[in-house]
């Protein structure tokens, strides 16, 4: 099992969410064992500059962010990002 850092650019809500990911490489690609949101960075929609960052400390907050990731349709993009970060 490998640990990697990944992020999701949630452009609709002007934020970037950083995840700690535990994953293994399987025959069909990456298999994610755990996905833990760690930090949310809010981004200015006009300049793309980081405005502020907050840590994600509660289990409910982590569940909410993972659910939002799944519902956004961006989960496969995150899987590809994780796969490219894992050693062959």
mmCIF file of N, CA and C in Angstrom:
data_model
loop_
_atom_site.group_PDB
_atom_site.id
_atom_site.type_symbol
_atom_site.label_atom_id
_atom_site.label_comp_id
_atom_site.label_asym_id
_atom_site.label_seq_id
_atom_site.Cartn_x
_atom_site.Cartn_y
_atom_site.Cartn_z
ATOM 1 N N UNK A 1 0.847 -1.166 0.000
ATOM 2 C CA UNK A 1 0.000 0.000 0.000
ATOM 3 C C UNK A 1 0.897 1.235 0.000
ATOM 4 N N UNK A 2 0.518 2.213 -0.802
ATOM 5 C CA UNK A 2 1.263 3.461 -0.915
ATOM 6 C C UNK A 2 0.444 4.625 -0.377
ATOM 7 N N UNK A 3 1.137 5.597 0.173
ATOM 8 C CA UNK A 3 0.502 6.846 0.605
ATOM 9 C C UNK A 3 0.904 7.946 -0.360
ATOM 10 N N UNK A 4 -0.078 8.679 -0.845
ATOM 11 C CA UNK A 4 0.193 9.796 -1.748
ATOM 12 C C UNK A 4 -0.687 10.979 -1.356
ATOM 13 N N UNK A 5 -0.273 12.153 -1.791
ATOM 14 C CA UNK A 5 -1.074 13.361 -1.643
ATOM 15 C C UNK A 5 -1.739 13.631 -2.988
ATOM 16 N N UNK A 6 -2.985 14.022 -2.959
ATOM 17 C CA UNK A 6 -3.718 14.363 -4.172
ATOM 18 C C UNK A 6 -4.586 15.571 -3.859
ATOM 19 N N UNK A 7 -5.090 16.219 -4.905
ATOM 20 C CA UNK A 7 -5.973 17.362 -4.679
ATOM 21 C C UNK A 7 -7.079 17.374 -5.734
ATOM 22 N N UNK A 8 -8.163 18.021 -5.351
ATOM 23 C CA UNK A 8 -9.318 18.200 -6.221
ATOM 24 C C UNK A 8 -9.548 19.684 -6.371
ATOM 25 N N UNK A 9 -9.518 20.156 -7.600
ATOM 26 C CA UNK A 9 -9.812 21.560 -7.896
ATOM 27 C C UNK A 9 -11.322 21.687 -8.076
ATOM 28 N N UNK A 10 -12.002 22.169 -7.057
ATOM 29 C CA UNK A 10 -13.450 22.367 -7.100
ATOM 30 C C UNK A 10 -13.703 23.786 -7.608
ATOM 31 N N UNK A 11 -13.631 23.937 -8.932
ATOM 32 C CA UNK A 11 -13.732 25.269 -9.535
ATOM 33 C C UNK A 11 -15.100 25.898 -9.321
ATOM 34 N N UNK A 12 -16.131 25.086 -9.245
ATOM 35 C CA UNK A 12 -17.484 25.605 -9.047
ATOM 36 C C UNK A 12 -17.605 26.370 -7.733
ATOM 37 N N UNK A 13 -16.875 25.899 -6.720
ATOM 38 C CA UNK A 13 -16.927 26.532 -5.398
ATOM 39 C C UNK A 13 -15.656 27.296 -5.052
ATOM 40 N N UNK A 14 -14.774 27.491 -6.036
ATOM 41 C CA UNK A 14 -13.538 28.263 -5.844
ATOM 42 C C UNK A 14 -12.720 27.752 -4.667
ATOM 43 N N UNK A 15 -12.400 26.470 -4.711
ATOM 44 C CA UNK A 15 -11.596 25.895 -3.636
ATOM 45 C C UNK A 15 -10.790 24.712 -4.169
ATOM 46 N N UNK A 16 -9.754 24.375 -3.415
ATOM 47 C CA UNK A 16 -8.917 23.223 -3.707
ATOM 48 C C UNK A 16 -8.870 22.375 -2.433
ATOM 49 N N UNK A 17 -9.161 21.091 -2.563
ATOM 50 C CA UNK A 17 -9.166 20.202 -1.407
ATOM 51 C C UNK A 17 -7.998 19.236 -1.531
ATOM 52 N N UNK A 18 -7.179 19.172 -0.487
ATOM 53 C CA UNK A 18 -6.030 18.275 -0.457
ATOM 54 C C UNK A 18 -6.417 17.012 0.304
ATOM 55 N N UNK A 19 -6.005 15.869 -0.249
ATOM 56 C CA UNK A 19 -6.331 14.571 0.321
ATOM 57 C C UNK A 19 -5.066 13.778 0.623
ATOM 58 N N UNK A 20 -5.103 13.010 1.706
ATOM 59 C CA UNK A 20 -4.123 11.959 1.948
ATOM 60 C C UNK A 20 -4.799 10.680 1.460
ATOM 61 N N UNK A 21 -4.098 9.917 0.630
ATOM 62 C CA UNK A 21 -4.702 8.747 -0.001
ATOM 63 C C UNK A 21 -3.845 7.523 0.277
ATOM 64 N N UNK A 22 -4.502 6.459 0.713
ATOM 65 C CA UNK A 22 -3.878 5.144 0.824
ATOM 66 C C UNK A 22 -4.393 4.339 -0.351
ATOM 67 N N UNK A 23 -3.493 3.850 -1.208
ATOM 68 C CA UNK A 23 -3.922 3.151 -2.417
ATOM 69 C C UNK A 23 -2.951 2.032 -2.764
ATOM 70 N N UNK A 24 -3.461 1.076 -3.498
ATOM 71 C CA UNK A 24 -2.635 -0.005 -4.034
ATOM 72 C C UNK A 24 -2.845 -0.069 -5.535
ATOM 73 N N UNK A 25 -1.833 -0.562 -6.220
ATOM 74 C CA UNK A 25 -1.940 -0.736 -7.665
ATOM 75 C C UNK A 25 -2.418 -2.158 -7.920
ATOM 76 N N UNK A 26 -3.551 -2.258 -8.604
ATOM 77 C CA UNK A 26 -4.110 -3.552 -8.964
ATOM 78 C C UNK A 26 -3.976 -3.800 -10.447
ATOM 79 N N UNK A 27 -4.502 -4.899 -10.907
ATOM 80 C CA UNK A 27 -4.437 -5.238 -12.327
ATOM 81 C C UNK A 27 -5.234 -4.249 -13.170
ATOM 82 N N UNK A 28 -6.310 -3.729 -12.615
ATOM 83 C CA UNK A 28 -7.182 -2.814 -13.356
ATOM 84 C C UNK A 28 -6.889 -1.347 -13.067
ATOM 85 N N UNK A 29 -5.787 -1.054 -12.404
ATOM 86 C CA UNK A 29 -5.456 0.325 -12.072
ATOM 87 C C UNK A 29 -5.284 0.501 -10.580
ATOM 88 N N UNK A 30 -5.622 1.662 -10.092
ATOM 89 C CA UNK A 30 -5.454 2.006 -8.685
ATOM 90 C C UNK A 30 -6.692 1.619 -7.899
ATOM 91 N N UNK A 31 -6.466 1.040 -6.733
ATOM 92 C CA UNK A 31 -7.566 0.743 -5.811
ATOM 93 C C UNK A 31 -7.348 1.593 -4.567
ATOM 94 N N UNK A 32 -8.266 2.516 -4.327
ATOM 95 C CA UNK A 32 -8.161 3.429 -3.192
ATOM 96 C C UNK A 32 -8.674 2.735 -1.938
ATOM 97 N N UNK A 33 -7.823 2.668 -0.931
ATOM 98 C CA UNK A 33 -8.178 2.065 0.350
ATOM 99 C C UNK A 33 -8.816 3.092 1.282
ATOM 100 N N UNK A 34 -8.225 4.290 1.311
ATOM 101 C CA UNK A 34 -8.800 5.357 2.130
ATOM 102 C C UNK A 34 -8.499 6.700 1.490
ATOM 103 N N UNK A 35 -9.406 7.624 1.702
ATOM 104 C CA UNK A 35 -9.331 8.963 1.134
ATOM 105 C C UNK A 35 -9.669 9.932 2.260
ATOM 106 N N UNK A 36 -8.673 10.706 2.717
ATOM 107 C CA UNK A 36 -8.867 11.578 3.869
ATOM 108 C C UNK A 36 -8.603 13.039 3.493
ATOM 109 N N UNK A 37 -9.660 13.851 3.409
ATOM 110 C CA UNK A 37 -9.447 15.281 3.170
ATOM 111 C C UNK A 37 -8.669 15.890 4.337
ATOM 112 N N UNK A 38 -7.654 16.702 4.004
ATOM 113 C CA UNK A 38 -6.826 17.288 5.051
ATOM 114 C C UNK A 38 -6.905 18.802 5.118
ATOM 115 N N UNK A 39 -7.057 19.459 3.955
ATOM 116 C CA UNK A 39 -7.028 20.919 3.933
ATOM 117 C C UNK A 39 -7.884 21.419 2.788
ATOM 118 N N UNK A 40 -8.586 22.531 3.048
ATOM 119 C CA UNK A 40 -9.355 23.216 2.019
ATOM 120 C C UNK A 40 -8.743 24.599 1.846
ATOM 121 N N UNK A 41 -8.396 24.918 0.604
ATOM 122 C CA UNK A 41 -7.853 26.234 0.284
ATOM 123 C C UNK A 41 -8.868 26.960 -0.586
ATOM 124 N N UNK A 42 -9.276 28.138 -0.149
ATOM 125 C CA UNK A 42 -10.233 28.941 -0.896
ATOM 126 C C UNK A 42 -9.459 29.835 -1.861
ATOM 127 N N UNK A 43 -9.953 29.895 -3.106
ATOM 128 C CA UNK A 43 -9.248 30.569 -4.188
ATOM 129 C C UNK A 43 -10.082 31.740 -4.701
ATOM 130 N N UNK A 44 -9.424 32.870 -4.963
ATOM 131 C CA UNK A 44 -10.105 34.031 -5.539
ATOM 132 C C UNK A 44 -10.539 33.699 -6.958
ATOM 133 N N UNK A 45 -11.823 33.864 -7.289
ATOM 134 C CA UNK A 45 -12.295 33.516 -8.629
ATOM 135 C C UNK A 45 -11.759 34.439 -9.725
ATOM 136 N N UNK A 46 -11.284 35.620 -9.359
ATOM 137 C CA UNK A 46 -10.809 36.589 -10.349
ATOM 138 C C UNK A 46 -9.312 36.458 -10.622
ATOM 139 N N UNK A 47 -8.524 36.261 -9.558
ATOM 140 C CA UNK A 47 -7.068 36.234 -9.714
ATOM 141 C C UNK A 47 -6.474 34.834 -9.606
ATOM 142 N N UNK A 48 -7.252 33.873 -9.127
ATOM 143 C CA UNK A 48 -6.783 32.503 -8.884
ATOM 144 C C UNK A 48 -5.761 32.425 -7.750
ATOM 145 N N UNK A 49 -5.645 33.486 -6.958
ATOM 146 C CA UNK A 49 -4.749 33.486 -5.805
ATOM 147 C C UNK A 49 -5.422 32.777 -4.635
ATOM 148 N N UNK A 50 -4.596 32.123 -3.813
ATOM 149 C CA UNK A 50 -5.114 31.502 -2.594
ATOM 150 C C UNK A 50 -5.522 32.594 -1.616
ATOM 151 N N UNK A 51 -6.739 32.477 -1.072
ATOM 152 C CA UNK A 51 -7.227 33.460 -0.103
ATOM 153 C C UNK A 51 -6.943 33.026 1.324
ATOM 154 N N UNK A 52 -7.304 31.784 1.645
ATOM 155 C CA UNK A 52 -7.040 31.243 2.980
ATOM 156 C C UNK A 52 -7.156 29.726 2.924
ATOM 157 N N UNK A 53 -6.599 29.081 3.916
ATOM 158 C CA UNK A 53 -6.642 27.626 4.027
ATOM 159 C C UNK A 53 -7.114 27.242 5.416
ATOM 160 N N UNK A 54 -7.880 26.175 5.466
ATOM 161 C CA UNK A 54 -8.331 25.644 6.751
ATOM 162 C C UNK A 54 -8.134 24.137 6.749
ATOM 163 N N UNK A 55 -7.770 23.608 7.901
ATOM 164 C CA UNK A 55 -7.631 22.163 8.042
ATOM 165 C C UNK A 55 -8.994 21.509 8.192
ATOM 166 N N UNK A 56 -9.063 20.243 7.834
ATOM 167 C CA UNK A 56 -10.294 19.468 7.995
ATOM 168 C C UNK A 56 -10.048 18.525 9.172
ATOM 169 N N UNK A 57 -10.720 18.775 10.291
ATOM 170 C CA UNK A 57 -10.421 18.058 11.516
ATOM 171 C C UNK A 57 -11.509 17.089 11.945
ATOM 172 N N UNK A 58 -12.742 17.294 11.499
ATOM 173 C CA UNK A 58 -13.838 16.454 11.991
ATOM 174 C C UNK A 58 -14.178 15.354 10.989
ATOM 175 N N UNK A 59 -14.659 14.258 11.512
ATOM 176 C CA UNK A 59 -15.057 13.138 10.651
ATOM 177 C C UNK A 59 -16.223 13.539 9.756
ATOM 178 N N UNK A 60 -17.156 14.306 10.282
ATOM 179 C CA UNK A 60 -18.304 14.765 9.497
ATOM 180 C C UNK A 60 -17.848 15.653 8.335
ATOM 181 N N UNK A 61 -16.895 16.550 8.590
ATOM 182 C CA UNK A 61 -16.356 17.397 7.537
ATOM 183 C C UNK A 61 -15.668 16.579 6.461
ATOM 184 N N UNK A 62 -14.929 15.556 6.867
ATOM 185 C CA UNK A 62 -14.253 14.679 5.904
ATOM 186 C C UNK A 62 -15.268 13.915 5.063
ATOM 187 N N UNK A 63 -16.308 13.392 5.714
ATOM 188 C CA UNK A 63 -17.354 12.664 4.987
ATOM 189 C C UNK A 63 -18.041 13.576 3.968
ATOM 190 N N UNK A 64 -18.334 14.795 4.375
ATOM 191 C CA UNK A 64 -19.001 15.757 3.497
ATOM 192 C C UNK A 64 -18.157 16.029 2.254
ATOM 193 N N UNK A 65 -16.852 16.257 2.427
ATOM 194 C CA UNK A 65 -15.984 16.556 1.292
ATOM 195 C C UNK A 65 -15.823 15.363 0.353
ATOM 196 N N UNK A 66 -15.728 14.161 0.908
ATOM 197 C CA UNK A 66 -15.632 12.962 0.063
ATOM 198 C C UNK A 66 -16.933 12.775 -0.719
ATOM 199 N N UNK A 67 -18.072 12.979 -0.068
ATOM 200 C CA UNK A 67 -19.360 12.885 -0.770
ATOM 201 C C UNK A 67 -19.459 13.922 -1.886
ATOM 202 N N UNK A 68 -19.008 15.149 -1.620
ATOM 203 C CA UNK A 68 -19.042 16.191 -2.644
ATOM 204 C C UNK A 68 -18.139 15.831 -3.824
ATOM 205 N N UNK A 69 -16.996 15.232 -3.534
ATOM 206 C CA UNK A 69 -16.100 14.782 -4.605
ATOM 207 C C UNK A 69 -16.788 13.742 -5.479
ATOM 208 N N UNK A 70 -17.401 12.746 -4.856
ATOM 209 C CA UNK A 70 -18.106 11.701 -5.610
ATOM 210 C C UNK A 70 -19.243 12.296 -6.438
ATOM 211 N N UNK A 71 -20.013 13.195 -5.856
ATOM 212 C CA UNK A 71 -21.167 13.784 -6.544
ATOM 213 C C UNK A 71 -20.773 14.740 -7.668
ATOM 214 N N UNK A 72 -19.550 15.246 -7.629
ATOM 215 C CA UNK A 72 -19.103 16.207 -8.646
ATOM 216 C C UNK A 72 -18.750 15.542 -9.970
ATOM 217 N N UNK A 73 -18.533 14.231 -9.940
ATOM 218 C CA UNK A 73 -18.100 13.535 -11.151
ATOM 219 C C UNK A 73 -16.601 13.625 -11.377
ATOM 220 N N UNK A 74 -15.858 14.150 -10.432
ATOM 221 C CA UNK A 74 -14.411 14.325 -10.575
ATOM 222 C C UNK A 74 -13.596 13.205 -9.940
ATOM 223 N N UNK A 75 -14.268 12.186 -9.436
ATOM 224 C CA UNK A 75 -13.547 11.120 -8.735
ATOM 225 C C UNK A 75 -12.586 10.386 -9.670
ATOM 226 N N UNK A 76 -12.990 10.152 -10.921
ATOM 227 C CA UNK A 76 -12.106 9.449 -11.857
ATOM 228 C C UNK A 76 -10.868 10.288 -12.171
ATOM 229 N N UNK A 77 -11.014 11.620 -12.203
ATOM 230 C CA UNK A 77 -9.850 12.495 -12.397
ATOM 231 C C UNK A 77 -8.875 12.348 -11.230
ATOM 232 N N UNK A 78 -9.422 12.270 -10.022
ATOM 233 C CA UNK A 78 -8.586 12.096 -8.843
ATOM 234 C C UNK A 78 -7.887 10.741 -8.884
ATOM 235 N N UNK A 79 -8.599 9.699 -9.308
ATOM 236 C CA UNK A 79 -7.978 8.369 -9.434
ATOM 237 C C UNK A 79 -6.807 8.405 -10.414
ATOM 238 N N UNK A 80 -6.966 9.094 -11.531
ATOM 239 C CA UNK A 80 -5.881 9.205 -12.512
ATOM 240 C C UNK A 80 -4.691 9.963 -11.922
ATOM 241 N N UNK A 81 -4.970 11.011 -11.167
ATOM 242 C CA UNK A 81 -3.912 11.774 -10.518
ATOM 243 C C UNK A 81 -3.147 10.880 -9.540
ATOM 244 N N UNK A 82 -3.894 10.066 -8.798
ATOM 245 C CA UNK A 82 -3.268 9.169 -7.819
ATOM 246 C C UNK A 82 -2.456 8.105 -8.543
ATOM 247 N N UNK A 83 -3.013 7.551 -9.605
ATOM 248 C CA UNK A 83 -2.310 6.507 -10.359
ATOM 249 C C UNK A 83 -0.987 7.040 -10.917
ATOM 250 N N UNK A 84 -0.981 8.253 -11.402
ATOM 251 C CA UNK A 84 0.261 8.806 -11.964
ATOM 252 C C UNK A 84 1.292 9.085 -10.868
ATOM 253 N N UNK A 85 0.838 9.227 -9.618
ATOM 254 C CA UNK A 85 1.752 9.489 -8.509
ATOM 255 C C UNK A 85 2.310 8.238 -7.855
ATOM 256 N N UNK A 86 1.757 7.065 -8.186
ATOM 257 C CA UNK A 86 2.232 5.817 -7.578
ATOM 258 C C UNK A 86 3.367 5.234 -8.397
ATOM 259 N N UNK A 87 4.333 4.699 -7.709
ATOM 260 C CA UNK A 87 5.451 4.037 -8.393
ATOM 261 C C UNK A 87 4.964 2.753 -9.056
ATOM 262 N N UNK A 88 5.538 2.448 -10.200
ATOM 263 C CA UNK A 88 5.149 1.235 -10.947
ATOM 264 C C UNK A 88 5.729 0.020 -10.280
#
